[in-house]
């Protein structure tokens, strides 16, 4: 009897309810923009992938730096008009600088590994 009277008492009390409204968490789908940084940090902490890093040897670094220096020097001389014709071998590239009859400069770059050839023609300045 106690249970019955308790059940009747609970059923007689007024009940109120509100509708459920879904609010997305992710800002990409309309959620609060302040959640973006938090979600990104959570995703990055769960990411187990790490890119493979290969450390170049001293010789490789030196060769790359020397090649960049040669190319920069050539580019600077051509741009300044202090052209020195000739063939330059950087190890990976064969660069041939030629002055054409009309005063333009032709730079022929050959990739020694693939055989790919690039031809750059710089028109004569002035005239």
GROMACS .gro file of N, CA and C in nm:
model
  381
    1UNK      N    1   0.078  -0.118   0.000
    1UNK     CA    2   0.000   0.000   0.000
    1UNK      C    3   0.084   0.127   0.000
    2UNK      N    4   0.193   0.120   0.074
    2UNK     CA    5   0.281   0.236   0.077
    2UNK      C    6   0.328   0.272  -0.064
    3UNK      N    7   0.364   0.170  -0.139
    3UNK     CA    8   0.415   0.196  -0.274
    3UNK      C    9   0.305   0.255  -0.362
    4UNK      N   10   0.188   0.210  -0.342
    4UNK     CA   11   0.078   0.258  -0.424
    4UNK      C   12   0.050   0.405  -0.394
    5UNK      N   13   0.049   0.441  -0.268
    5UNK     CA   14   0.023   0.579  -0.233
    5UNK      C   15   0.138   0.670  -0.278
    6UNK      N   16   0.261   0.617  -0.274
    6UNK     CA   17   0.378   0.694  -0.320
    6UNK      C   18   0.370   0.717  -0.471
    7UNK      N   19   0.329   0.617  -0.546
    7UNK     CA   20   0.316   0.628  -0.691
    7UNK      C   21   0.209   0.728  -0.727
    8UNK      N   22   0.094   0.724  -0.655
    8UNK     CA   23  -0.014   0.820  -0.681
    8UNK      C   24   0.032   0.962  -0.650
    9UNK      N   25   0.107   0.978  -0.545
    9UNK     CA   26   0.157   1.109  -0.508
    9UNK      C   27   0.250   1.164  -0.616
   10UNK      N   28   0.340   1.082  -0.668
   10UNK     CA   29   0.433   1.126  -0.773
   10UNK      C   30   0.360   1.157  -0.902
   11UNK      N   31   0.256   1.079  -0.932
   11UNK     CA   32   0.181   1.103  -1.055
   11UNK      C   33   0.096   1.229  -1.045
   12UNK      N   34   0.060   1.268  -0.930
   12UNK     CA   35  -0.026   1.385  -0.915
   12UNK      C   36   0.053   1.516  -0.917
   13UNK      N   37   0.187   1.509  -0.900
   13UNK     CA   38   0.268   1.631  -0.903
   13UNK      C   39   0.279   1.684  -1.045
   14UNK      N   40   0.280   1.814  -1.062
   14UNK     CA   41   0.292   1.868  -1.198
   14UNK      C   42   0.435   1.844  -1.253
   15UNK      N   43   0.442   1.811  -1.378
   15UNK     CA   44   0.571   1.785  -1.445
   15UNK      C   45   0.594   1.892  -1.550
   16UNK      N   46   0.719   1.930  -1.567
   16UNK     CA   47   0.753   2.025  -1.672
   16UNK      C   48   0.870   1.970  -1.752
   17UNK      N   49   0.870   2.003  -1.877
   17UNK     CA   50   0.977   1.957  -1.965
   17UNK      C   51   1.004   2.062  -2.071
   18UNK      N   52   1.125   2.063  -2.122
   18UNK     CA   53   1.159   2.153  -2.231
   18UNK      C   54   1.204   2.069  -2.348
   19UNK      N   55   1.200   2.127  -2.464
   19UNK     CA   56   1.244   2.052  -2.582
   19UNK      C   57   1.396   2.046  -2.584
   20UNK      N   58   1.447   1.940  -2.641
   20UNK     CA   59   1.592   1.924  -2.654
   20UNK      C   60   1.638   1.996  -2.780
   21UNK      N   61   1.742   2.076  -2.768
   21UNK     CA   62   1.797   2.149  -2.882
   21UNK      C   63   1.942   2.107  -2.898
   22UNK      N   64   1.976   2.061  -3.018
   22UNK     CA   65   2.113   2.020  -3.045
   22UNK      C   66   2.195   2.144  -3.081
   23UNK      N   67   2.308   2.159  -3.016
   23UNK     CA   68   2.401   2.266  -3.049
   23UNK      C   69   2.535   2.202  -3.080
   24UNK      N   70   2.585   2.217  -3.203
   24UNK     CA   71   2.712   2.152  -3.239
   24UNK      C   72   2.828   2.211  -3.159
   25UNK      N   73   2.929   2.127  -3.137
   25UNK     CA   74   3.049   2.171  -3.065
   25UNK      C   75   3.151   2.227  -3.163
   26UNK      N   76   3.166   2.162  -3.278
   26UNK     CA   77   3.266   2.199  -3.377
   26UNK      C   78   3.227   2.330  -3.446
   27UNK      N   79   3.315   2.430  -3.449
   27UNK     CA   80   3.282   2.558  -3.513
   27UNK      C   81   3.261   2.545  -3.664
   28UNK      N   82   3.313   2.440  -3.724
   28UNK     CA   83   3.293   2.420  -3.868
   28UNK      C   84   3.147   2.389  -3.898
   29UNK      N   85   3.075   2.341  -3.800
   29UNK     CA   86   2.935   2.304  -3.820
   29UNK      C   87   2.841   2.395  -3.744
   30UNK      N   88   2.886   2.514  -3.708
   30UNK     CA   89   2.800   2.612  -3.644
   30UNK      C   90   2.818   2.623  -3.495
   31UNK      N   91   2.915   2.554  -3.439
   31UNK     CA   92   2.939   2.561  -3.295
   31UNK      C   93   3.013   2.687  -3.257
   32UNK      N   94   3.040   2.700  -3.130
   32UNK     CA   95   3.108   2.816  -3.076
   32UNK      C   96   3.251   2.824  -3.132
   33UNK      N   97   3.290   2.940  -3.181
   33UNK     CA   98   3.422   2.958  -3.241
   33UNK      C   99   3.534   2.940  -3.140
   34UNK      N  100   3.506   2.958  -3.013
   34UNK     CA  101   3.609   2.943  -2.911
   34UNK      C  102   3.647   2.797  -2.889
   35UNK      N  103   3.569   2.704  -2.940
   35UNK     CA  104   3.600   2.562  -2.926
   35UNK      C  105   3.706   2.516  -3.026
   36UNK      N  106   3.734   2.594  -3.128
   36UNK     CA  107   3.823   2.553  -3.236
   36UNK      C  108   3.962   2.517  -3.189
   37UNK      N  109   4.024   2.604  -3.110
   37UNK     CA  110   4.160   2.580  -3.063
   37UNK      C  111   4.166   2.456  -2.974
   38UNK      N  112   4.067   2.441  -2.887
   38UNK     CA  113   4.062   2.325  -2.798
   38UNK      C  114   4.052   2.195  -2.880
   39UNK      N  115   3.963   2.194  -2.979
   39UNK     CA  116   3.945   2.074  -3.060
   39UNK      C  117   4.070   2.042  -3.141
   40UNK      N  118   4.138   2.144  -3.191
   40UNK     CA  119   4.261   2.122  -3.267
   40UNK      C  120   4.370   2.063  -3.178
   41UNK      N  121   4.385   2.113  -3.057
   41UNK     CA  122   4.484   2.059  -2.964
   41UNK      C  123   4.454   1.915  -2.929
   42UNK      N  124   4.327   1.882  -2.909
   42UNK     CA  125   4.288   1.744  -2.879
   42UNK      C  126   4.323   1.652  -2.996
   43UNK      N  127   4.294   1.696  -3.118
   43UNK     CA  128   4.323   1.615  -3.236
   43UNK      C  129   4.473   1.595  -3.253
   44UNK      N  130   4.551   1.700  -3.232
   44UNK     CA  131   4.696   1.689  -3.247
   44UNK      C  132   4.758   1.601  -3.140
   45UNK      N  133   4.702   1.601  -3.020
   45UNK     CA  134   4.757   1.517  -2.914
   45UNK      C  135   4.728   1.369  -2.941
   46UNK      N  136   4.624   1.340  -3.017
   46UNK     CA  137   4.589   1.202  -3.048
   46UNK      C  138   4.657   1.153  -3.176
   47UNK      N  139   4.716   1.243  -3.251
   47UNK     CA  140   4.778   1.208  -3.378
   47UNK      C  141   4.913   1.141  -3.352
   48UNK      N  142   4.924   1.015  -3.389
   48UNK     CA  143   5.049   0.940  -3.366
   48UNK      C  144   5.144   0.950  -3.485
   49UNK      N  145   5.101   1.011  -3.595
   49UNK     CA  146   5.184   1.019  -3.715
   49UNK      C  147   5.293   1.123  -3.697
   50UNK      N  148   5.414   1.088  -3.738
   50UNK     CA  149   5.522   1.186  -3.742
   50UNK      C  150   5.598   1.165  -3.873
   51UNK      N  151   5.627   1.275  -3.939
   51UNK     CA  152   5.695   1.268  -4.067
   51UNK      C  153   5.836   1.215  -4.049
   52UNK      N  154   5.878   1.136  -4.146
   52UNK     CA  155   6.013   1.081  -4.140
   52UNK      C  156   6.114   1.190  -4.174
   53UNK      N  157   6.212   1.207  -4.088
   53UNK     CA  158   6.312   1.310  -4.110
   53UNK      C  159   6.446   1.243  -4.136
   54UNK      N  160   6.506   1.279  -4.248
   54UNK     CA  161   6.638   1.226  -4.279
   54UNK      C  162   6.737   1.342  -4.267
   55UNK      N  163   6.835   1.324  -4.188
   55UNK     CA  164   6.936   1.428  -4.167
   55UNK      C  165   7.043   1.416  -4.276
   56UNK      N  166   7.066   1.526  -4.346
   56UNK     CA  167   7.167   1.528  -4.451
   56UNK      C  168   7.307   1.531  -4.388
   57UNK      N  169   7.399   1.467  -4.455
   57UNK     CA  170   7.536   1.466  -4.405
   57UNK      C  171   7.601   1.603  -4.429
   58UNK      N  172   7.715   1.624  -4.367
   58UNK     CA  173   7.787   1.749  -4.384
   58UNK      C  174   7.824   1.771  -4.530
   59UNK      N  175   7.867   1.665  -4.597
   59UNK     CA  176   7.908   1.675  -4.737
   59UNK      C  177   7.789   1.716  -4.824
   60UNK      N  178   7.672   1.657  -4.799
   60UNK     CA  179   7.553   1.693  -4.877
   60UNK      C  180   7.513   1.838  -4.852
   61UNK      N  181   7.517   1.881  -4.726
   61UNK     CA  182   7.485   2.021  -4.694
   61UNK      C  183   7.583   2.116  -4.760
   62UNK      N  184   7.712   2.081  -4.758
   62UNK     CA  185   7.814   2.166  -4.818
   62UNK      C  186   7.794   2.175  -4.969
   63UNK      N  187   7.765   2.060  -5.032
   63UNK     CA  188   7.743   2.058  -5.177
   63UNK      C  189   7.622   2.143  -5.215
   64UNK      N  190   7.513   2.132  -5.138
   64UNK     CA  191   7.394   2.212  -5.165
   64UNK      C  192   7.421   2.361  -5.148
   65UNK      N  193   7.495   2.396  -5.043
   65UNK     CA  194   7.527   2.537  -5.020
   65UNK      C  195   7.616   2.591  -5.131
   66UNK      N  196   7.713   2.511  -5.176
   66UNK     CA  197   7.801   2.552  -5.285
   66UNK      C  198   7.723   2.570  -5.415
   67UNK      N  199   7.631   2.479  -5.442
   67UNK     CA  200   7.549   2.489  -5.562
   67UNK      C  201   7.463   2.615  -5.558
   68UNK      N  202   7.401   2.644  -5.445
   68UNK     CA  203   7.320   2.766  -5.432
   68UNK      C  204   7.406   2.890  -5.450
   69UNK      N  205   7.528   2.888  -5.398
   69UNK     CA  206   7.618   3.002  -5.409
   69UNK      C  207   7.656   3.027  -5.555
   70UNK      N  208   7.685   2.920  -5.629
   70UNK     CA  209   7.720   2.935  -5.771
   70UNK      C  210   7.603   2.991  -5.849
   71UNK      N  211   7.485   2.937  -5.824
   71UNK     CA  212   7.366   2.985  -5.896
   71UNK      C  213   7.336   3.130  -5.860
   72UNK      N  214   7.347   3.167  -5.732
   72UNK     CA  215   7.324   3.306  -5.691
   72UNK      C  216   7.425   3.400  -5.755
   73UNK      N  217   7.551   3.358  -5.758
   73UNK     CA  218   7.656   3.441  -5.818
   73UNK      C  219   7.630   3.463  -5.966
   74UNK      N  220   7.593   3.356  -6.036
   74UNK     CA  221   7.562   3.368  -6.179
   74UNK      C  222   7.443   3.460  -6.201
   75UNK      N  223   7.339   3.441  -6.124
   75UNK     CA  224   7.219   3.523  -6.139
   75UNK      C  225   7.250   3.670  -6.114
   76UNK      N  226   7.328   3.697  -6.010
   76UNK     CA  227   7.364   3.834  -5.978
   76UNK      C  228   7.444   3.898  -6.091
   77UNK      N  229   7.541   3.823  -6.145
   77UNK     CA  230   7.625   3.878  -6.254
   77UNK      C  231   7.542   3.904  -6.379
   78UNK      N  232   7.451   3.814  -6.411
   78UNK     CA  233   7.366   3.834  -6.531
   78UNK      C  234   7.278   3.956  -6.510
   79UNK      N  235   7.217   3.971  -6.390
   79UNK     CA  236   7.129   4.084  -6.363
   79UNK      C  237   7.204   4.216  -6.362
   80UNK      N  238   7.331   4.217  -6.316
   80UNK     CA  239   7.410   4.339  -6.311
   80UNK      C  240   7.475   4.373  -6.445
   81UNK      N  241   7.462   4.286  -6.542
   81UNK     CA  242   7.524   4.311  -6.672
   81UNK      C  243   7.670   4.273  -6.677
   82UNK      N  244   7.721   4.211  -6.575
   82UNK     CA  245   7.861   4.168  -6.571
   82UNK      C  246   7.869   4.022  -6.616
   83UNK      N  247   7.823   3.999  -6.736
   83UNK     CA  248   7.811   3.863  -6.787
   83UNK      C  249   7.947   3.800  -6.813
   84UNK      N  250   7.963   3.681  -6.764
   84UNK     CA  251   8.082   3.602  -6.793
   84UNK      C  252   8.034   3.477  -6.864
   85UNK      N  253   8.060   3.474  -6.994
   85UNK     CA  254   8.017   3.357  -7.072
   85UNK      C  255   8.094   3.234  -7.030
   86UNK      N  256   8.031   3.119  -7.046
   86UNK     CA  257   8.100   2.996  -7.016
   86UNK      C  258   8.005   2.887  -6.972
   87UNK      N  259   8.065   2.776  -6.936
   87UNK     CA  260   7.989   2.661  -6.891
   87UNK      C  261   8.023   2.638  -6.744
   88UNK      N  262   7.919   2.624  -6.662
   88UNK     CA  263   7.936   2.605  -6.518
   88UNK      C  264   7.870   2.473  -6.479
   89UNK      N  265   7.944   2.391  -6.408
   89UNK     CA  266   7.892   2.263  -6.362
   89UNK      C  267   7.875   2.270  -6.210
   90UNK      N  268   7.750   2.258  -6.163
   90UNK     CA  269   7.724   2.267  -6.020
   90UNK      C  270   7.715   2.129  -5.954
   91UNK      N  271   7.727   2.025  -6.030
   91UNK     CA  272   7.714   1.890  -5.977
   91UNK      C  273   7.585   1.826  -6.022
   92UNK      N  274   7.474   1.898  -6.005
   92UNK     CA  275   7.345   1.848  -6.052
   92UNK      C  276   7.305   1.912  -6.184
   93UNK      N  277   7.359   2.031  -6.211
   93UNK     CA  278   7.319   2.105  -6.331
   93UNK      C  279   7.441   2.150  -6.409
   94UNK      N  280   7.425   2.153  -6.541
   94UNK     CA  281   7.525   2.211  -6.631
   94UNK      C  282   7.461   2.340  -6.683
   95UNK      N  283   7.523   2.454  -6.652
   95UNK     CA  284   7.468   2.584  -6.691
   95UNK      C  285   7.561   2.646  -6.794
   96UNK      N  286   7.505   2.677  -6.912
   96UNK     CA  287   7.582   2.737  -7.020
   96UNK      C  288   7.526   2.877  -7.045
   97UNK      N  289   7.614   2.978  -7.036
   97UNK     CA  290   7.574   3.118  -7.055
   97UNK      C  291   7.635   3.166  -7.186
   98UNK      N  292   7.550   3.218  -7.276
   98UNK     CA  293   7.594   3.261  -7.409
   98UNK      C  294   7.533   3.397  -7.439
   99UNK      N  295   7.610   3.486  -7.504
   99UNK     CA  296   7.556   3.612  -7.553
   99UNK      C  297   7.522   3.594  -7.700
  100UNK      N  298   7.396   3.624  -7.735
  100UNK     CA  299   7.351   3.609  -7.874
  100UNK      C  300   7.394   3.731  -7.956
  101UNK      N  301   7.381   3.722  -8.087
  101UNK     CA  302   7.425   3.829  -8.177
  101UNK      C  303   7.347   3.958  -8.156
  102UNK      N  304   7.222   3.950  -8.112
  102UNK     CA  305   7.142   4.072  -8.092
  102UNK      C  306   7.161   4.131  -7.951
  103UNK      N  307   7.253   4.076  -7.872
  103UNK     CA  308   7.283   4.128  -7.739
  103UNK      C  309   7.206   4.059  -7.628
  104UNK      N  310   7.113   3.970  -7.662
  104UNK     CA  311   7.039   3.899  -7.557
  104UNK      C  312   7.127   3.790  -7.496
  105UNK      N  313   7.091   3.748  -7.377
  105UNK     CA  314   7.166   3.646  -7.306
  105UNK      C  315   7.084   3.517  -7.306
  106UNK      N  316   7.150   3.408  -7.342
  106UNK     CA  317   7.084   3.276  -7.343
  106UNK      C  318   7.148   3.193  -7.233
  107UNK      N  319   7.063   3.141  -7.143
  107UNK     CA  320   7.109   3.054  -7.036
  107UNK      C  321   7.049   2.917  -7.060
  108UNK      N  322   7.135   2.821  -7.085
  108UNK     CA  323   7.093   2.684  -7.113
  108UNK      C  324   7.124   2.600  -6.988
  109UNK      N  325   7.018   2.547  -6.921
  109UNK     CA  326   7.036   2.472  -6.797
  109UNK      C  327   6.999   2.326  -6.824
  110UNK      N  328   7.094   2.236  -6.801
  110UNK     CA  329   7.070   2.093  -6.822
  110UNK      C  330   7.079   2.021  -6.687
  111UNK      N  331   6.973   1.948  -6.653
  111UNK     CA  332   6.973   1.865  -6.533
  111UNK      C  333   7.051   1.739  -6.566
  112UNK      N  334   7.163   1.718  -6.499
  112UNK     CA  335   7.251   1.606  -6.532
  112UNK      C  336   7.191   1.472  -6.493
  113UNK      N  337   7.098   1.469  -6.397
  113UNK     CA  338   7.038   1.343  -6.353
  113UNK      C  339   6.928   1.298  -6.448
  114UNK      N  340   6.843   1.391  -6.492
  114UNK     CA  341   6.728   1.354  -6.575
  114UNK      C  342   6.747   1.387  -6.723
  115UNK      N  343   6.842   1.474  -6.754
  115UNK     CA  344   6.862   1.515  -6.893
  115UNK      C  345   6.767   1.626  -6.937
  116UNK      N  346   6.684   1.675  -6.846
  116UNK     CA  347   6.590   1.781  -6.878
  116UNK      C  348   6.666   1.910  -6.908
  117UNK      N  349   6.625   1.979  -7.014
  117UNK     CA  350   6.693   2.101  -7.057
  117UNK      C  351   6.594   2.218  -7.046
  118UNK      N  352   6.643   2.328  -6.984
  118UNK     CA  353   6.565   2.449  -6.973
  118UNK      C  354   6.643   2.560  -7.042
  119UNK      N  355   6.575   2.634  -7.129
  119UNK     CA  356   6.638   2.742  -7.204
  119UNK      C  357   6.576   2.874  -7.160
  120UNK      N  358   6.658   2.966  -7.110
  120UNK     CA  359   6.610   3.097  -7.067
  120UNK      C  360   6.675   3.202  -7.156
  121UNK      N  361   6.595   3.286  -7.217
  121UNK     CA  362   6.647   3.392  -7.302
  121UNK      C  363   6.614   3.525  -7.235
  122UNK      N  364   6.719   3.605  -7.210
  122UNK     CA  365   6.702   3.736  -7.147
  122UNK      C  366   6.729   3.840  -7.256
  123UNK      N  367   6.626   3.919  -7.291
  123UNK     CA  368   6.644   4.015  -7.399
  123UNK      C  369   6.746   4.123  -7.364
  124UNK      N  370   6.805   4.182  -7.468
  124UNK     CA  371   6.906   4.287  -7.449
  124UNK      C  372   6.839   4.409  -7.385
  125UNK      N  373   6.909   4.469  -7.287
  125UNK     CA  374   6.857   4.588  -7.222
  125UNK      C  375   6.911   4.711  -7.294
  126UNK      N  376   6.825   4.807  -7.319
  126UNK     CA  377   6.869   4.928  -7.389
  126UNK      C  378   6.874   4.903  -7.538
  127UNK      N  379   6.977   4.941  -7.598
  127UNK     CA  380   6.982   4.907  -7.737
  127UNK      C  381   7.054   5.004  -7.815
   0.00000   0.00000   0.00000
